[in-house]
CSV table of C-alpha atoms and ligand atoms in Angstrom, one decimal:
chain,number,residue,atom,x,y,z
A,1,MET,CA,97.3,268.7,29.6
A,2,LYS,CA,94.6,266.0,30.2
A,3,TYR,CA,92.9,265.8,33.6
A,4,GLN,CA,91.4,262.9,35.3
A,5,LEU,CA,89.2,262.8,38.3
A,6,ASP,CA,90.2,260.8,41.4
A,7,SER,CA,87.7,260.8,44.2
A,8,GLY,CA,86.4,264.2,43.2
A,9,TRP,CA,89.8,265.8,42.7
A,10,LEU,CA,91.5,266.6,39.4
A,11,ALA,CA,94.7,264.7,39.3
A,12,GLY,CA,97.4,267.0,38.1
A,13,ALA,CA,95.8,270.2,39.4
A,14,ARG,CA,97.1,272.3,42.3
A,15,ARG,CA,95.1,271.3,45.3
A,16,VAL,CA,94.3,273.9,48.0
A,17,PRO,CA,91.4,272.5,50.1
A,18,SER,CA,89.0,275.2,51.2
A,19,PRO,CA,86.8,275.0,54.3
A,20,HIS,CA,84.1,276.8,52.4
A,21,CYS,CA,82.0,273.9,51.3
A,22,ASN,CA,79.4,271.4,52.5
A,23,ASP,CA,77.5,268.3,51.4
A,24,ARG,CA,75.2,268.4,48.5
A,25,PRO,CA,71.6,267.6,49.2
A,26,GLU,CA,71.0,263.9,49.2
A,27,GLY,CA,70.0,262.5,45.8
A,28,CYS,CA,70.7,265.7,44.0
A,29,PRO,CA,72.5,264.9,40.7
A,30,VAL,CA,75.2,267.3,39.5
A,31,ASP,CA,74.1,268.6,36.1
A,32,LEU,CA,75.3,272.2,35.7
A,33,LEU,CA,78.7,273.9,35.1
A,34,VAL,CA,78.9,277.6,36.0
A,35,VAL,CA,81.7,279.8,34.5
A,36,HIS,CA,82.8,282.7,36.6
A,37,CYS,CA,85.7,285.2,36.8
A,38,ILE,CA,87.6,286.6,39.7
A,39,SER,CA,90.7,288.7,40.3
A,40,LEU,CA,92.0,290.1,43.5
A,41,PRO,CA,92.3,293.0,43.7
A,42,PRO,CA,89.9,293.4,40.7
A,43,GLY,CA,91.9,293.7,37.5
A,44,GLU,CA,95.2,292.7,39.0
A,45,TYR,CA,96.5,289.3,38.0
A,46,GLY,CA,98.9,286.9,39.7
A,47,GLY,CA,99.6,286.5,43.4
A,48,ALA,CA,98.0,284.4,46.1
A,49,HIS,CA,95.0,286.5,47.1
A,50,ILE,CA,92.4,284.3,45.5
A,51,ASP,CA,93.8,281.3,47.3
A,52,ALA,CA,93.7,283.3,50.6
A,53,PHE,CA,90.1,284.5,49.9
A,54,PHE,CA,88.8,281.0,49.3
A,55,LEU,CA,90.5,279.8,52.4
A,56,GLY,CA,89.1,282.6,54.5
A,57,GLN,CA,92.5,284.0,55.1
A,58,LEU,CA,92.5,287.2,53.0
A,59,ASP,CA,94.9,289.9,54.5
A,60,ILE,CA,92.7,292.9,54.9
A,61,ASP,CA,95.7,295.2,55.1
A,62,ALA,CA,97.0,294.1,51.7
A,63,HIS,CA,94.4,296.2,49.7
A,64,PRO,CA,91.5,298.6,50.7
A,65,TYR,CA,89.0,296.4,48.8
A,66,PHE,CA,89.9,293.4,50.8
A,67,ALA,CA,88.2,294.8,53.9
A,68,GLU,CA,84.9,294.7,52.1
A,69,ILE,CA,85.1,291.1,51.1
A,70,ALA,CA,87.3,289.4,53.7
A,71,ALA,CA,84.3,288.2,55.8
A,72,LEU,CA,82.6,286.5,52.9
A,73,ARG,CA,82.7,282.8,53.0
A,74,VAL,CA,82.9,281.7,49.4
A,75,SER,CA,84.7,279.3,47.2
A,76,ALA,CA,84.7,277.7,43.8
A,77,HIS,CA,85.6,274.1,42.9
A,78,ILE,CA,88.3,275.2,40.4
A,79,LEU,CA,90.3,278.3,39.4
A,80,ILE,CA,92.2,278.7,36.1
A,81,ASP,CA,94.7,281.5,36.3
A,82,ARG,CA,96.0,283.6,33.4
A,83,ASN,CA,98.7,281.1,32.6
A,84,GLY,CA,96.3,278.2,32.5
A,85,VAL,CA,97.3,276.8,35.9
A,86,VAL,CA,94.5,274.9,37.4
A,87,THR,CA,93.8,275.0,41.2
A,88,GLN,CA,91.1,273.0,42.9
A,89,TYR,CA,89.6,274.1,46.2
A,90,VAL,CA,86.6,271.8,46.7
A,91,PRO,CA,86.1,268.2,45.6
A,92,LEU,CA,83.5,268.0,42.9
A,93,ASP,CA,81.2,265.8,44.8
A,94,ARG,CA,80.9,268.4,47.5
A,95,ARG,CA,79.0,271.7,47.4
A,96,ALA,CA,81.2,274.8,46.8
A,97,TRP,CA,79.8,278.3,47.5
A,98,HIS,CA,80.2,280.1,44.2
A,99,ALA,CA,76.7,280.9,42.8
A,100,GLY,CA,74.9,282.6,45.6
A,101,GLN,CA,71.2,283.4,45.0
A,102,SER,CA,70.7,281.9,41.6
A,103,GLU,CA,68.3,280.1,39.3
A,104,PHE,CA,68.7,277.7,36.4
A,105,ASN,CA,65.7,276.5,34.4
A,106,GLY,CA,63.4,277.2,37.3
A,107,ARG,CA,65.6,275.5,39.9
A,108,CYS,CA,67.0,277.7,42.7
A,109,ASN,CA,70.2,277.4,44.7
A,110,CYS,CA,72.5,276.4,41.9
A,111,ASN,CA,75.3,275.5,44.3
A,112,ASP,CA,73.3,272.4,45.2
A,113,PHE,CA,73.7,270.8,41.7
A,114,SER,CA,76.5,272.7,40.0
A,115,ILE,CA,80.3,272.8,39.6
A,116,GLY,CA,81.8,276.3,39.7
A,117,ILE,CA,84.9,277.2,37.6
A,118,GLU,CA,86.5,280.6,38.1
A,119,LEU,CA,88.7,282.1,35.4
A,120,GLU,CA,91.2,284.6,36.7
A,121,GLY,CA,89.9,287.8,35.0
A,122,LEU,CA,87.5,290.6,35.0
A,123,ASP,CA,84.1,290.8,33.4
A,124,THR,CA,85.3,293.7,31.3
A,125,ASP,CA,88.5,292.0,30.1
A,126,SER,CA,89.2,289.1,27.7
A,127,TYR,CA,90.8,285.7,28.6
A,128,THR,CA,94.0,284.1,27.6
A,129,ASP,CA,94.8,281.3,25.2
A,130,ALA,CA,96.1,279.2,28.1
A,131,GLN,CA,92.8,279.7,29.9
A,132,TYR,CA,90.7,278.5,27.0
A,133,ALA,CA,92.9,275.5,26.6
A,134,ALA,CA,92.8,274.5,30.2
A,135,LEU,CA,89.1,275.2,30.5
A,136,ALA,CA,88.4,272.8,27.6
A,137,GLU,CA,90.5,270.1,29.2
A,138,VAL,CA,89.0,270.5,32.6
A,139,THR,CA,85.4,270.6,31.2
A,140,ALA,CA,86.0,267.4,29.3
A,141,ALA,CA,87.2,265.6,32.4
A,142,ILE,CA,84.2,266.9,34.3
A,143,GLN,CA,81.8,265.8,31.6
A,144,ALA,CA,83.3,262.3,31.5
A,145,GLU,CA,82.4,262.0,35.2
A,146,TYR,CA,79.1,264.0,35.1
A,147,PRO,CA,77.5,263.2,31.7
A,148,ARG,CA,74.4,265.3,32.6
A,149,ILE,CA,76.6,268.3,32.1
A,150,THR,CA,75.8,268.7,28.5
A,151,ARG,CA,76.6,271.9,26.5
A,152,ASP,CA,73.1,273.2,27.4
A,153,ASN,CA,74.0,272.8,31.0
A,154,ILE,CA,77.1,275.0,30.9
A,155,THR,CA,76.3,278.6,31.8
A,156,GLY,CA,77.7,281.8,33.0
A,157,HIS,CA,77.2,283.3,36.5
A,158,SER,CA,75.5,286.3,34.9
A,159,ASP,CA,72.9,283.9,33.4
A,160,ILE,CA,71.9,282.3,36.7
A,161,ALA,CA,72.1,285.5,38.7
A,162,PRO,CA,71.0,288.2,36.2
A,163,GLY,CA,71.0,291.8,37.5
A,164,ARG,CA,73.3,290.8,40.3
A,165,LYS,CA,76.3,289.3,38.5
A,166,LEU,CA,78.1,290.1,35.3
A,167,ASP,CA,80.7,287.4,35.1
A,168,PRO,CA,82.3,286.0,33.0
A,169,GLY,CA,81.3,289.0,30.9
A,170,PRO,CA,81.2,289.8,27.2
A,171,GLY,CA,84.9,289.2,26.9
A,172,PHE,CA,84.4,285.5,27.4
A,173,ASP,CA,84.0,283.9,23.9
A,174,TRP,CA,81.5,281.0,24.3
A,175,GLN,CA,82.0,279.8,20.7
A,176,ARG,CA,85.7,279.6,21.2
A,177,TYR,CA,85.1,277.6,24.4
A,178,TYR,CA,82.8,275.2,22.5
A,179,ARG,CA,85.3,274.8,19.7
A,180,GLY,CA,88.0,273.9,22.2
A,181,LEU,CA,85.6,271.3,23.7
A,182,ASP,CA,85.0,269.8,20.3
A,183,GLN,CA,88.7,269.5,19.8
A,184,VAL,CA,89.5,268.0,23.2
A,185,CYS,CA,86.7,265.4,22.7
A,186,GLU,CA,87.7,264.4,19.2
B,1,ZN,ZN1,80.7,284.5,39.7
């Protein structure tokens, strides 16, 4: 499915607005795409816990792990679930809270200038065909709006927060992602 941007939102995606966002610094161009993974509880797929987490509404009684993270105020712009369903939480022109302490090419605070995409997954697992297909389509739509996000400016969370983050992990096939992008852009 092709996606188009409409005032910062992907038309055709599920839309679940998160309060976990703020304005980007003035005059700060968006030129980085960060690929992440998340699953809640870790390693369990499906369900509504990721939505709840990014909305600050995680039910701490639903799983012991949730008590550890429920107070965190985080978000991503976009989530792609195991079936390739795309959900957007934060408009792309606003600053989502996905990268944390981070650095890309000598620039800190990557949330200021990046877009964060979460793949439902685990950094020790692989990803689904539907996720690669949706990720390529979403990336192409983002690049059409933000041409500074060239292939060199697409990175993993583990690359901008080394030693602290492992996602999306070795199971994420970057070459496959690039081939998918080539096909979408043909
Ligand atoms: Zn991450």
